[in-house]
Amino acid sequence: MFLCSMTDGVNEVGEVKVSHLQMEEEGEDSAPPEHKCPALCDALHGSIQDKENSPMMRAVLCAQVCKLYRFQTDDRRWLLVKEQMSETPLSFSVPKQLLSALVQELTSRVLDLRELGQLLPHWDGLRCDVINLCNHLIGCYQETLTEIGKLSASSCFKSSLSKSDRHLQFVPTNLHSQRMEVTSPGSAGVWYEVVTFGAPADHHYGFRHGGLKRILCKHRRSSSVSYSSDEGCRARDLLVSVTHLQPLIFGLAEELLSISLEPRANRLLQVLDGLSQQVHRFVHALKDELVKSALLDIHSQCASNCNDSHVHSNGLLCEGSPPHPERLAEDEYDEEEWDLTWTNVAKSLNCIIAMVDRLLGREPHPQEQPPAEQQEYSEDTKSYNNASPCSSSESSWQEQLLPLVITLRDCVREAVAKARTAMTFVVLQEAVGATMNQGPAQILHRRHAVFSQALSALVCGFVLRLYGGLEDPEFLQQLLTVGILVQFEGLLSTYGEELGMLEDMEVGVADLRSVAFKVTEAKTEQPKDLLPLLRGTWGRFVVEVPLPPETFRSLPEELKAGRLIRVEPILFNIGINQQQSLAERFGDSSLQENLNLQSCERLRAYCNALRDALPRMAGIQSLSESLSSLDRSVEAKKRKNVEVLWIAASVCRLVNGIRLTSCKSAKDRTAMSVTLEQCQILRERHSLSQQHFSTSLDCMRRNGCRMDNVQKNVGNRRFAFSAVQLLTFPRLYRPPDGSYG
């Protein structure tokens, strides 16, 4: 064993411990001669100066620890293996951006609800509940942002001892990238990576009542009416549109009457043309099917609440004269009623146009109307032509236009009143669904915090995977067609508090399905300009990953144009500790079994889509056999069946996926899993000698980066296992003697 000083080309970044694995060879000493030590250091320095130390990598990785090993292959040649563990500023930058986005979204929701105007008591009380909940969360998140800002100025790391800290709920525990470079004789280095972090869970609130999966099922309100965030946005846009268009229409109608006092044909036609354009925009907005469906939902709720004397039929106070509550409650709602409402607006405009044409002595021109309104125009014009003629000498033009303008205004008012009622209902119900239906503020807070931890790890993994595949056209095409697979490996037991952690983790991983990535062009190559940016709102977040201009220009046109890259997250969990033994004997492992079955199905669906999109992709034809083996392992009733994790990890790497590994704090069990995976890769892909597999594994566990991880978390270099506990662990997940206790 020897030490090399390690620099990044600019500053000294630490000390590298190079561990030499003693291999006994017949008739010769396998220890490298002294003069070879500088050669190994030179190789290490050379490796650090390549693209792995590019501005992109330097922006997202920090506080690196490196270890160098020399292992023997089956043909008695040597592998040079570099193990690298790094912290990442994403541990704090992603949660800060998420908190800022949530504060902005909640603030907008409060403003939207306050702008709904006066509501009757039932709905006003509900609005107040939502606003109070939002304001509570805004205050909590702003306080958390302030505290995280203080800590992130001096650290990129949250230790396992801080996992219950109230102000660090949104920060992932012990988040690191674990990377391994393998250099075989006569070949360039190959990199393998896995992101490690404590299972995304809310340790501050604890698990007395279980995790998110159980809590959400218990507190979620049953509601027959719910609207998505997209529908809420459409409703707000329509409210803005009708609020803007109504005064324009009324103003132009008044101007038309004013001009008709002293008829000027050109000016009259000019104003009429402007009025027609605004009415057509108004009618187009009102044709949105969301309005009709919302009115139907309102009447349905009215029917169910008709005995509640203080609840208005639509629950709202709006302009105009909506139908009487009792009639709405008793009569069957006619779905065509709304179509008749906006049609009346169009017909009243057509009547005005027909009257102006008569006054000017012109023939009507229905072909100038939109196609949907041509028939209406013809029928209205015909009815006016058949009516008793009224000479312009008998009454002024204004007197003849006035009743028609009044009719237009009345029709517009009625349409606006119903549209506002419907869209206010949608906005309010969407706000209720996004907040109140998930239970108390603490539950929503918990869900956001768990999501933040999972998202931070995902962004780290995606960035590293993208950087590693920028020169692979097949991988870039895969991103465009089927997105990227994200495989979470859990080592949590299904007993006691860890069952609650797994329930948190399941919801957090599932929430990542709404996340997408987009590649953008960075302004400069400075680290701050290369950090990912979070855009959007809850349920529609997009992570923008900036690339240096030269790198960005080499990408496919679709990626440069901003095509979104979707995410397919899956979670496989196998408990391996003594608590899992209790769960299997006296408890319940159904959550783990169901999780693994569902993840198998999602993994197979992703692989099938990939095979259809890229049938010539390397290794794609061997997927069927691997997936069948995974199915058999998942369905087998075998205790602590870690083979499930091994096969899932192998399939994930085969399809260029992102690997993430978690236990309670990503310290001890995660160390066993990561080092085992590294040695399995060396054996299966780089011909590590089977004779030396166990010795190599013990070497990595005793002297490798994960022991440094233990020290930075708890201050000593020993895994937190007891000899009795380890008797319940699968054999390959037990550390070497002297490294625990």
XYZ file of C-alpha atoms in Angstrom:
741
model
C 0.000 0.000 0.000
C 1.320 3.479 -0.816
C 0.098 7.068 -0.984
C -0.003 9.466 -3.938
C -0.620 13.193 -3.688
C -3.618 13.969 -5.838
C -4.267 17.242 -7.690
C -6.934 18.340 -10.134
C -4.543 20.269 -12.313
C -5.149 23.542 -10.479
C -5.416 22.878 -6.757
C -4.445 20.015 -4.532
C -7.620 18.045 -3.902
C -6.426 15.576 -1.316
C -4.549 12.397 -0.763
C -5.100 9.199 -2.694
C -4.557 5.909 -0.938
C -3.471 3.250 -3.426
C -4.166 -0.205 -2.056
C -2.255 -3.095 -3.546
C -3.972 -6.449 -3.321
C -1.396 -9.111 -2.454
C -1.751 -11.941 -4.969
C 0.239 -15.107 -4.329
C 1.842 -16.366 -7.501
C 3.976 -19.461 -7.648
C 7.675 -18.663 -7.675
C 7.363 -14.876 -7.670
C 6.398 -11.967 -5.441
C 3.353 -10.223 -6.830
C 4.079 -6.946 -5.062
C 5.011 -4.264 -7.601
C 8.624 -3.126 -7.516
C 9.262 0.216 -5.863
C 10.040 1.913 -9.157
C 6.506 1.071 -10.370
C 4.841 3.208 -7.707
C 5.523 6.479 -9.553
C 4.179 4.849 -12.725
C 0.880 4.107 -11.003
C 0.726 7.683 -9.727
C 1.401 8.970 -13.241
C -1.415 6.808 -14.588
C -3.726 8.169 -11.946
C -2.752 11.778 -12.680
C -3.254 11.177 -16.398
C -6.690 9.739 -15.832
C -7.754 12.747 -13.779
C -6.781 15.159 -16.547
C -9.138 13.634 -19.130
C -12.793 14.464 -19.839
C -13.770 13.113 -16.429
C -12.303 16.337 -15.069
C -14.142 18.503 -17.588
C -15.963 21.698 -16.552
C -19.225 19.738 -16.577
C -17.960 17.179 -14.066
C -16.314 19.823 -11.907
C -19.663 21.644 -11.704
C -21.596 18.693 -10.257
C -18.959 16.767 -8.265
C -16.822 17.900 -5.343
C -14.841 16.601 -2.341
C -13.646 13.552 -4.249
C -12.004 10.551 -2.602
C -10.079 8.199 -4.877
C -8.603 4.738 -4.314
C -6.531 2.749 -6.774
C -6.364 -1.060 -6.912
C -4.551 -3.650 -8.988
C -6.473 -6.915 -9.443
C -5.551 -10.070 -11.352
C -7.622 -11.503 -14.212
C -8.254 -15.108 -15.210
C -5.393 -14.943 -17.726
C -3.040 -13.624 -15.020
C -2.998 -10.099 -16.399
C -3.704 -7.019 -14.315
C -6.659 -4.672 -14.028
C -6.086 -1.112 -12.882
C -9.211 -0.090 -10.942
C -9.903 3.433 -9.731
C -12.684 3.869 -7.196
C -13.978 7.429 -6.825
C -16.567 8.735 -4.372
C -17.749 12.346 -4.635
C -20.128 14.711 -2.954
C -22.294 16.956 -5.132
C -23.556 20.536 -4.794
C -26.853 19.189 -6.146
C -27.562 17.968 -2.594
C -28.479 21.557 -1.745
C -29.040 23.323 -5.074
C -31.946 21.085 -6.172
C -33.854 21.340 -2.843
C -33.391 25.122 -2.826
C -34.797 25.410 -6.345
C -37.683 23.084 -5.507
C -38.571 25.070 -2.394
C -38.491 28.322 -4.368
C -40.737 26.815 -7.043
C -43.204 25.522 -4.443
C -43.333 28.903 -2.675
C -44.020 30.598 -5.995
C -46.705 28.053 -6.920
C -48.446 28.287 -3.539
C -48.332 32.077 -3.662
C -49.928 32.045 -7.121
C -52.624 29.681 -5.873
C -53.472 32.055 -3.028
C -53.708 34.983 -5.459
C -55.890 32.975 -7.845
C -58.291 32.053 -5.062
C -58.491 35.605 -3.738
C -59.236 36.904 -7.227
C -62.303 34.667 -7.531
C -64.366 37.415 -5.949
C -67.225 37.049 -3.486
C -68.353 33.485 -2.789
C -71.229 32.151 -0.758
C -70.412 30.708 2.696
C -69.899 27.057 1.741
C -67.272 27.744 -0.916
C -65.800 30.753 0.847
C -65.067 28.561 3.865
C -63.360 26.018 1.642
C -61.340 28.774 -0.034
C -60.211 30.061 3.371
C -59.086 26.547 4.364
C -56.978 26.218 1.209
C -55.486 29.703 1.605
C -54.593 29.065 5.256
C -52.918 25.769 4.355
C -50.961 27.406 1.522
C -49.842 30.292 3.741
C -48.678 27.841 6.410
C -46.577 25.920 3.873
C -45.186 29.140 2.383
C -43.968 30.212 5.821
C -42.376 26.811 6.521
C -40.681 26.640 3.133
C -39.318 30.167 3.317
C -37.821 29.404 6.724
C -36.305 26.168 5.376
C -34.879 28.030 2.384
C -33.153 30.499 4.667
C -31.581 27.780 6.819
C -30.497 25.675 3.824
C -28.933 28.771 2.274
C -26.764 29.234 5.347
C -25.579 25.613 5.346
C -25.028 25.246 1.602
C -22.506 28.077 1.636
C -20.040 25.831 3.476
C -21.096 22.245 2.694
C -22.343 19.899 -0.029
C -23.179 17.065 2.318
C -25.842 16.078 4.869
C -24.568 13.384 7.237
C -26.623 10.481 8.533
C -26.545 12.064 11.991
C -28.564 15.011 10.583
C -31.296 13.006 8.877
C -33.918 14.114 11.428
C -32.974 17.810 11.328
C -36.147 19.870 10.745
C -34.432 22.359 8.448
C -32.814 19.616 6.353
C -35.949 17.629 5.527
C -35.645 18.475 1.839
C -31.931 17.609 1.596
C -30.980 14.015 0.699
C -29.006 12.136 3.343
C -25.424 11.157 2.524
C -25.788 11.702 -1.249
C -22.680 10.628 -3.189
C -21.719 9.460 -6.630
C -19.794 6.176 -6.483
C -17.798 5.676 -9.678
C -15.358 3.019 -10.799
C -12.962 3.201 -13.741
C -11.543 -0.083 -15.009
C -8.485 -0.087 -17.264
C -7.611 -3.437 -18.826
C -4.313 -4.152 -20.583
C -4.399 -2.593 -24.029
C -7.782 -0.869 -23.593
C -9.082 2.520 -22.508
C -10.765 3.020 -19.159
C -14.458 2.122 -18.751
C -16.569 3.927 -16.157
C -19.371 2.478 -14.020
C -21.403 4.569 -11.635
C -24.104 4.344 -9.005
C -25.641 7.099 -6.913
C -25.915 6.334 -3.209
C -28.110 8.167 -0.717
C -30.260 7.509 2.312
C -33.710 6.243 1.391
C -35.908 9.292 0.620
C -37.998 9.502 3.782
C -39.089 12.083 6.330
C -37.203 11.233 9.512
C -38.217 14.513 11.158
C -41.928 13.649 11.306
C -41.080 10.013 11.948
C -42.952 6.811 11.186
C -45.281 6.273 14.135
C -48.256 6.267 11.743
C -46.384 4.683 8.847
C -45.067 6.294 5.694
C -46.663 8.290 2.884
C -48.354 5.345 1.188
C -50.299 4.458 4.327
C -50.887 8.055 5.450
C -52.224 9.214 2.081
C -54.666 6.312 1.904
C -55.919 7.171 5.383
C -56.346 10.930 4.882
C -57.197 11.329 1.207
C -60.705 12.778 0.924
C -63.181 11.073 -1.331
C -64.402 13.495 -3.956
C -66.488 12.827 -7.027
C -65.128 15.980 -8.669
C -61.438 16.610 -9.298
C -59.485 18.527 -11.871
C -55.887 18.259 -12.987
C -53.362 21.081 -12.845
C -53.651 21.381 -16.651
C -57.388 21.913 -16.362
C -56.813 24.431 -13.587
C -54.470 26.366 -15.882
C -57.029 26.279 -18.702
C -59.694 27.569 -16.315
C -57.507 30.457 -15.172
C -56.651 31.334 -18.779
C -60.335 31.324 -19.721
C -61.205 33.538 -16.764
C -58.555 36.016 -17.876
C -59.790 35.835 -21.469
C -63.477 36.512 -20.772
C -62.598 39.209 -18.221
C -60.516 40.941 -20.890
C -62.943 40.500 -23.774
C -66.218 41.527 -22.081
C -65.317 45.242 -21.646
C -63.869 45.334 -25.182
C -67.135 44.023 -26.617
C -69.220 46.421 -24.536
C -67.004 49.369 -25.500
C -67.202 48.622 -29.221
C -70.970 48.138 -28.989
C -71.311 51.586 -27.327
C -69.100 53.104 -30.008
C -71.279 51.531 -32.717
C -74.368 53.173 -31.221
C -72.576 56.506 -30.899
C -71.488 56.519 -34.547
C -74.986 55.551 -35.707
C -76.302 58.943 -34.506
C -74.483 60.651 -37.387
C -74.102 57.796 -39.844
C -70.674 57.505 -41.440
C -70.637 54.276 -43.407
C -66.849 53.700 -43.429
C -66.436 54.340 -39.708
C -69.555 52.281 -38.912
C -68.197 49.299 -40.846
C -64.772 49.706 -39.238
C -66.212 49.544 -35.706
C -68.523 46.686 -36.674
C -65.530 44.739 -37.989
C -63.702 45.249 -34.677
C -66.784 44.179 -32.737
C -67.098 41.031 -34.876
C -63.476 40.071 -34.256
C -63.773 40.412 -30.478
C -67.066 38.498 -30.355
C -65.584 35.698 -32.450
C -62.636 35.467 -30.015
C -65.088 35.462 -27.130
C -67.209 32.675 -28.628
C -64.104 30.627 -29.466
C -62.977 30.804 -25.832
C -66.420 29.765 -24.578
C -66.489 26.651 -26.760
C -63.957 24.936 -24.446
C -65.481 21.609 -23.341
C -64.116 22.242 -19.851
C -66.855 24.842 -19.300
C -69.637 22.427 -20.216
C -68.231 19.597 -18.068
C -67.732 21.947 -15.094
C -71.334 23.185 -15.320
C -72.505 19.582 -15.372
C -70.376 18.828 -12.276
C -71.839 21.867 -10.514
C -75.375 20.713 -11.166
C -74.474 17.181 -10.056
C -73.142 18.513 -6.762
C -76.214 20.699 -6.444
C -78.437 17.666 -6.731
C -76.509 15.866 -3.987
C -76.568 18.927 -1.709
C -80.076 20.188 -2.485
C -81.177 19.722 1.136
C -78.462 22.079 2.381
C -80.388 25.342 2.561
C -77.356 27.615 2.791
C -75.588 26.232 -0.277
C -76.283 27.962 -3.565
C -76.800 25.731 -6.576
C -73.416 26.662 -7.967
C -71.855 27.594 -4.646
C -70.735 30.931 -6.017
C -71.781 34.556 -6.306
C -71.162 35.824 -9.819
C -72.461 38.527 -12.086
C -75.609 37.988 -14.042
C -78.676 35.970 -13.176
C -77.962 32.273 -13.035
C -80.960 29.973 -12.922
C -82.850 29.676 -9.650
C -81.323 27.154 -7.207
C -84.515 25.189 -6.689
C -85.017 24.713 -10.402
C -81.409 23.564 -10.808
C -81.782 21.077 -7.993
C -85.096 19.659 -9.167
C -84.843 19.806 -12.957
C -82.652 17.562 -15.025
C -79.730 19.505 -16.378
C -79.704 19.915 -20.146
C -76.134 19.449 -21.419
C -76.992 21.529 -24.495
C -77.865 24.539 -22.356
C -74.302 25.863 -22.431
C -74.043 25.449 -26.213
C -77.230 27.504 -26.519
C -75.712 30.217 -24.308
C -72.644 30.887 -26.442
C -74.644 30.353 -29.649
C -76.961 33.189 -28.578
C -73.944 35.507 -28.408
C -73.027 34.644 -31.988
C -76.627 35.016 -33.161
C -77.052 38.419 -31.544
C -73.927 39.630 -33.352
C -75.290 38.281 -36.638
C -78.491 40.233 -36.089
C -76.491 43.454 -35.643
C -74.518 42.740 -38.819
C -77.749 42.074 -40.735
C -79.283 45.348 -39.485
C -76.210 47.380 -40.487
C -76.300 45.783 -43.939
C -79.973 46.771 -44.287
C -79.331 50.303 -43.103
C -76.497 50.685 -45.604
C -78.532 49.069 -48.341
C -76.053 46.192 -48.703
C -76.695 42.534 -49.330
C -75.613 40.312 -46.418
C -72.395 38.312 -46.920
C -72.588 35.179 -44.766
C -69.393 33.808 -46.307
C -67.462 36.353 -44.245
C -68.567 34.608 -41.059
C -66.750 31.616 -39.587
C -68.059 28.343 -41.136
C -69.734 27.210 -37.898
C -71.775 30.388 -37.827
C -72.736 30.693 -41.529
C -75.986 28.793 -41.104
C -76.880 30.812 -38.012
C -76.178 34.028 -39.915
C -78.399 32.997 -42.818
C -81.280 32.012 -40.544
C -81.061 35.212 -38.487
C -80.820 37.361 -41.605
C -83.799 35.594 -43.129
C -85.868 36.191 -39.999
C -85.006 39.898 -40.095
C -85.804 40.188 -43.797
C -89.185 38.538 -43.235
C -90.019 40.882 -40.388
C -92.021 44.054 -40.901
C -89.846 46.518 -42.786
C -88.764 49.510 -40.802
C -87.662 52.456 -42.901
C -84.726 54.523 -41.775
C -86.967 57.601 -42.178
C -89.342 56.321 -39.502
C -86.623 55.990 -36.828
C -82.932 56.768 -36.492
C -80.229 54.197 -37.094
C -79.372 54.256 -33.409
C -82.971 53.476 -32.424
C -82.958 50.453 -34.745
C -79.576 49.176 -33.488
C -80.186 49.815 -29.788
C -82.399 46.770 -28.990
C -79.981 44.501 -30.869
C -76.980 45.852 -28.960
C -78.857 45.437 -25.674
C -79.571 41.822 -26.621
C -75.873 41.236 -27.423
C -74.814 42.678 -24.084
C -77.374 40.582 -22.203
C -76.198 37.423 -23.969
C -72.551 38.243 -23.239
C -73.345 38.913 -19.567
C -75.163 35.590 -19.248
C -72.299 33.716 -20.930
C -69.685 35.450 -18.756
C -71.656 34.700 -15.595
C -71.894 30.983 -16.408
C -68.292 30.762 -17.616
C -67.017 32.464 -14.451
C -69.122 30.172 -12.318
C -67.780 27.103 -14.101
C -64.118 28.177 -14.185
C -64.181 29.409 -10.579
C -65.498 25.979 -9.631
C -62.634 24.328 -11.548
C -59.954 26.564 -9.990
C -61.310 25.981 -6.499
C -61.657 22.219 -6.940
C -58.169 21.956 -8.447
C -56.752 23.851 -5.460
C -58.646 21.584 -3.071
C -57.373 18.497 -4.880
C -53.777 19.722 -4.808
C -53.849 20.583 -1.113
C -56.809 19.664 1.070
C -57.506 16.240 -0.466
C -54.053 15.035 0.607
C -54.810 15.660 4.259
C -53.283 18.135 6.724
C -50.410 20.461 5.779
C -47.934 18.117 7.452
C -48.708 15.377 4.913
C -48.226 17.643 1.918
C -45.034 18.954 3.517
C -43.822 15.386 3.975
C -44.562 14.476 0.369
C -42.693 17.510 -0.931
C -39.691 16.727 1.301
C -39.494 13.072 0.228
C -39.830 14.086 -3.422
C -37.021 16.624 -2.991
C -34.628 13.960 -1.710
C -35.482 11.565 -4.544
C -35.283 14.337 -7.152
C -31.833 15.470 -5.996
C -30.454 11.941 -6.391
C -32.170 11.534 -9.772
C -30.717 14.789 -11.129
C -27.230 13.746 -10.010
C -27.585 10.366 -11.701
C -29.030 11.807 -14.913
C -26.302 14.407 -15.284
C -23.545 11.807 -14.869
C -25.253 9.398 -17.261
C -25.764 12.127 -19.852
C -22.146 13.280 -19.632
C -20.983 9.700 -20.100
C -23.146 9.160 -23.195
C -22.687 12.395 -25.125
C -20.545 10.641 -27.740
C -22.924 7.686 -28.117
C -25.509 8.424 -30.889
C -27.509 5.328 -29.960
C -27.867 6.476 -26.357
C -28.951 9.960 -27.433
C -31.554 8.420 -29.736
C -32.754 6.290 -26.837
C -33.320 9.425 -24.766
C -35.445 10.886 -27.545
C -37.581 7.808 -28.175
C -38.218 6.052 -24.850
C -36.551 8.266 -22.261
C -34.285 6.948 -19.525
C -34.758 4.136 -17.017
C -34.055 4.981 -13.374
C -33.635 1.968 -11.098
C -33.767 2.520 -7.358
C -32.373 -0.326 -5.265
C -33.675 -0.439 -1.691
C -32.203 -2.458 1.163
C -34.864 -1.523 3.711
C -36.615 -4.075 5.877
C -40.394 -4.305 6.005
C -40.505 -4.201 9.792
C -40.820 -1.322 12.263
C -39.707 2.158 11.232
C -38.060 0.963 8.026
C -41.453 -0.146 6.728
C -42.540 3.495 7.023
C -39.370 4.585 5.222
C -40.162 2.200 2.380
C -43.708 3.590 2.192
C -42.234 7.088 1.912
C -39.760 5.943 -0.710
C -42.421 4.243 -2.837
C -44.438 7.469 -3.139
C -41.329 9.604 -3.693
C -40.104 7.376 -6.532
C -43.573 7.248 -8.120
C -43.802 11.069 -8.049
C -40.673 11.222 -10.224
C -42.723 9.948 -13.181
C -43.983 13.492 -13.679
C -40.422 14.851 -14.042
C -38.819 15.453 -17.436
C -35.368 16.623 -18.508
C -34.318 19.067 -21.186
C -30.838 19.841 -22.514
C -29.964 23.526 -22.917
C -26.955 25.584 -23.993
C -24.946 27.099 -21.148
C -23.914 30.751 -21.251
C -20.363 29.974 -20.144
C -18.327 27.055 -18.839
C -18.318 28.447 -15.319
C -19.611 25.935 -12.709
C -22.585 28.121 -11.761
C -23.745 28.169 -15.398
C -23.482 24.381 -15.717
C -25.660 23.477 -12.737
C -29.101 22.033 -13.623
C -32.100 24.347 -13.296
C -35.575 23.362 -12.119
C -38.623 24.828 -13.896
C -42.372 24.285 -13.658
C -44.869 23.398 -10.959
C -45.770 20.351 -8.885
C -46.607 17.473 -11.210
C -44.963 19.204 -14.201
C -41.339 19.862 -13.264
C -38.710 20.075 -15.994
C -34.998 19.901 -15.152
C -32.838 21.834 -17.604
C -29.291 20.490 -17.959
C -26.931 23.097 -19.456
C -24.053 21.937 -21.666
C -21.065 23.981 -22.880
C -21.788 25.609 -26.272
C -19.386 23.403 -28.209
C -20.839 20.237 -26.684
C -24.405 21.441 -27.177
C -23.853 22.082 -30.899
C -22.865 18.430 -31.446
C -26.211 17.093 -30.180
C -29.054 15.812 -32.400
C -31.371 18.558 -33.630
C -34.326 17.267 -31.589
C -32.422 17.608 -28.320
C -31.156 21.070 -29.285
C -34.746 22.062 -30.084
C -35.765 21.310 -26.490
C -37.380 17.869 -26.825
C -38.277 16.654 -23.335
C -36.665 13.464 -22.021
C -39.090 11.427 -19.951
C -38.171 9.378 -16.901
C -39.206 5.799 -16.066
C -38.457 5.234 -12.356
C -38.723 1.776 -10.811
C -37.988 0.518 -7.292
C -36.782 -2.934 -6.284
C -36.366 -3.604 -2.570
C -34.962 -6.574 -0.666
C -34.486 -6.278 3.075
C -31.261 -7.955 4.220
C -30.819 -7.178 7.930
C -32.050 -8.793 11.136
C -35.255 -6.703 11.054
C -36.173 -8.345 7.756
C -35.779 -11.739 9.412
C -38.417 -10.655 11.933
C -40.671 -9.389 9.131
C -40.446 -12.680 7.263
C -41.139 -14.754 10.375
C -43.674 -12.652 12.271
C -44.580 -9.652 10.111
C -45.671 -8.867 6.583
C -43.543 -8.550 3.440
C -46.443 -7.879 1.064
C -45.362 -4.270 0.393
C -41.963 -5.469 -0.828
C -43.496 -8.256 -2.894
C -46.008 -5.944 -4.580
C -43.353 -3.293 -5.224
C -41.057 -5.776 -6.935
C -43.860 -7.249 -9.044
C -45.000 -3.800 -10.211
C -41.419 -2.781 -10.993
C -40.956 -5.972 -13.024
C -43.946 -5.055 -15.147
C -42.754 -1.478 -15.694
C -39.235 -2.663 -16.501
C -40.523 -5.140 -19.065
C -42.729 -2.469 -20.674
C -39.754 -0.110 -20.945
C -37.513 -2.813 -22.424
C -40.174 -3.763 -24.976
C -40.531 -0.130 -26.036
C -36.748 0.172 -26.328
C -36.512 -3.016 -28.373
C -39.183 -1.714 -30.756
C -37.504 1.688 -31.080
C -33.890 0.495 -31.394
C -33.924 -3.167 -32.501
C -30.206 -3.097 -33.415
C -29.037 -1.719 -30.083
C -26.129 -3.654 -28.560
C -27.296 -6.352 -26.147
C -30.973 -5.686 -26.788
C -31.706 -9.247 -27.890
C -30.475 -10.713 -24.597
C -33.035 -8.736 -22.600
C -35.757 -11.386 -22.836
C -33.683 -13.984 -21.025
C -32.672 -11.537 -18.282
C -36.257 -10.361 -17.793
C -37.491 -13.942 -17.554
C -34.853 -14.675 -14.899
C -35.965 -11.586 -13.007
C -39.610 -12.673 -13.161
C -38.706 -16.091 -11.745
C -36.656 -14.548 -8.934
C -39.392 -12.093 -7.965
C -42.062 -14.784 -7.945
C -39.920 -17.235 -5.966
C -40.874 -17.435 -2.275
C -37.298 -17.123 -1.078
C -36.177 -15.150 1.954
C -33.803 -12.235 1.372
C -33.639 -13.054 -2.317
C -30.870 -10.606 -3.258
C -30.681 -12.189 -6.699
C -33.594 -9.900 -7.584
C -31.350 -6.892 -6.999
C -28.458 -8.352 -8.973
C -30.546 -9.129 -12.066
C -32.381 -5.799 -11.941
C -29.061 -3.932 -11.746
C -27.684 -5.934 -14.665
C -30.726 -5.161 -16.843
C -30.541 -1.480 -15.878
C -26.912 -1.231 -17.014
C -27.720 -3.132 -20.196
C -30.292 -0.474 -21.185
C -28.083 2.502 -20.201
C -30.158 3.237 -17.113
C -29.381 5.171 -13.940
C -28.557 3.124 -10.833
C -29.327 4.386 -7.326
C -28.802 2.419 -4.114
C -30.268 3.217 -0.685
C -30.603 1.867 2.805
C -31.576 3.816 5.907
C -28.624 6.235 5.653
C -26.545 4.881 2.697
C -23.679 4.046 5.021
C -23.350 0.379 6.024
C -25.708 -1.855 4.006
C -25.233 0.407 0.993
C -21.458 -0.051 1.311
C -21.917 -3.818 1.192
C -24.123 -3.573 -1.899
C -21.948 -1.121 -3.818
C -18.685 -2.970 -3.251
C -20.335 -6.282 -4.170
C -21.690 -4.764 -7.379
C -18.263 -3.386 -8.285
C -16.595 -6.773 -7.840
C -19.381 -8.531 -9.761
C -18.812 -6.097 -12.659
C -15.078 -6.807 -12.544
C -15.737 -10.551 -12.628
C -18.451 -10.555 -15.310
C -17.165 -7.831 -17.635
C -13.412 -7.702 -17.008
C -12.499 -11.298 -16.146
C -11.558 -10.763 -12.507
C -10.180 -14.044 -11.294
C -12.801 -16.066 -9.416
C -10.011 -17.277 -7.185
C -9.455 -13.714 -5.941
C -13.067 -12.459 -5.976
C -13.631 -12.661 -2.212
C -10.208 -11.181 -1.434
C -10.888 -8.272 -3.794
C -14.262 -7.702 -2.186
C -12.770 -7.644 1.313
C -10.045 -5.280 0.133
C -12.572 -2.757 -1.204
C -14.642 -2.957 1.966
C -11.717 -2.631 4.328
C -9.698 0.048 2.486
C -12.062 1.533 -0.103
C -14.073 4.709 -0.448
C -17.053 3.401 1.495
C -14.991 3.190 4.657
C -14.211 6.897 4.173
C -17.956 7.422 3.846
C -18.507 5.785 7.229
C -15.876 8.002 8.811
C -17.306 11.258 7.430
C -20.776 10.278 8.714
C -20.060 8.975 12.213
C -16.384 9.790 12.885
C -14.882 6.275 12.898
C -13.810 3.687 10.353
C -15.982 0.746 11.380
C -19.269 -0.470 9.915
C -22.138 -0.388 12.397
C -22.770 -4.132 12.470
C -22.514 -6.641 15.292
C -21.407 -10.232 14.834
C -24.872 -11.436 15.829
C -26.596 -9.148 13.313
C -24.332 -10.324 10.506
C -25.417 -13.914 11.022
C -28.774 -12.895 9.517
C -27.205 -11.161 6.474
C -26.788 -12.894 3.105
C -23.213 -14.189 2.957
C -21.951 -11.776 0.298
C -23.232 -8.779 2.283
C -20.986 -9.420 5.309
C -17.907 -7.220 5.808
C -14.447 -8.663 6.556
C -13.400 -9.303 10.138
C -12.031 -6.274 11.912
C -14.024 -3.754 9.825
C -17.171 -3.677 11.966
C -18.275 -3.449 15.548
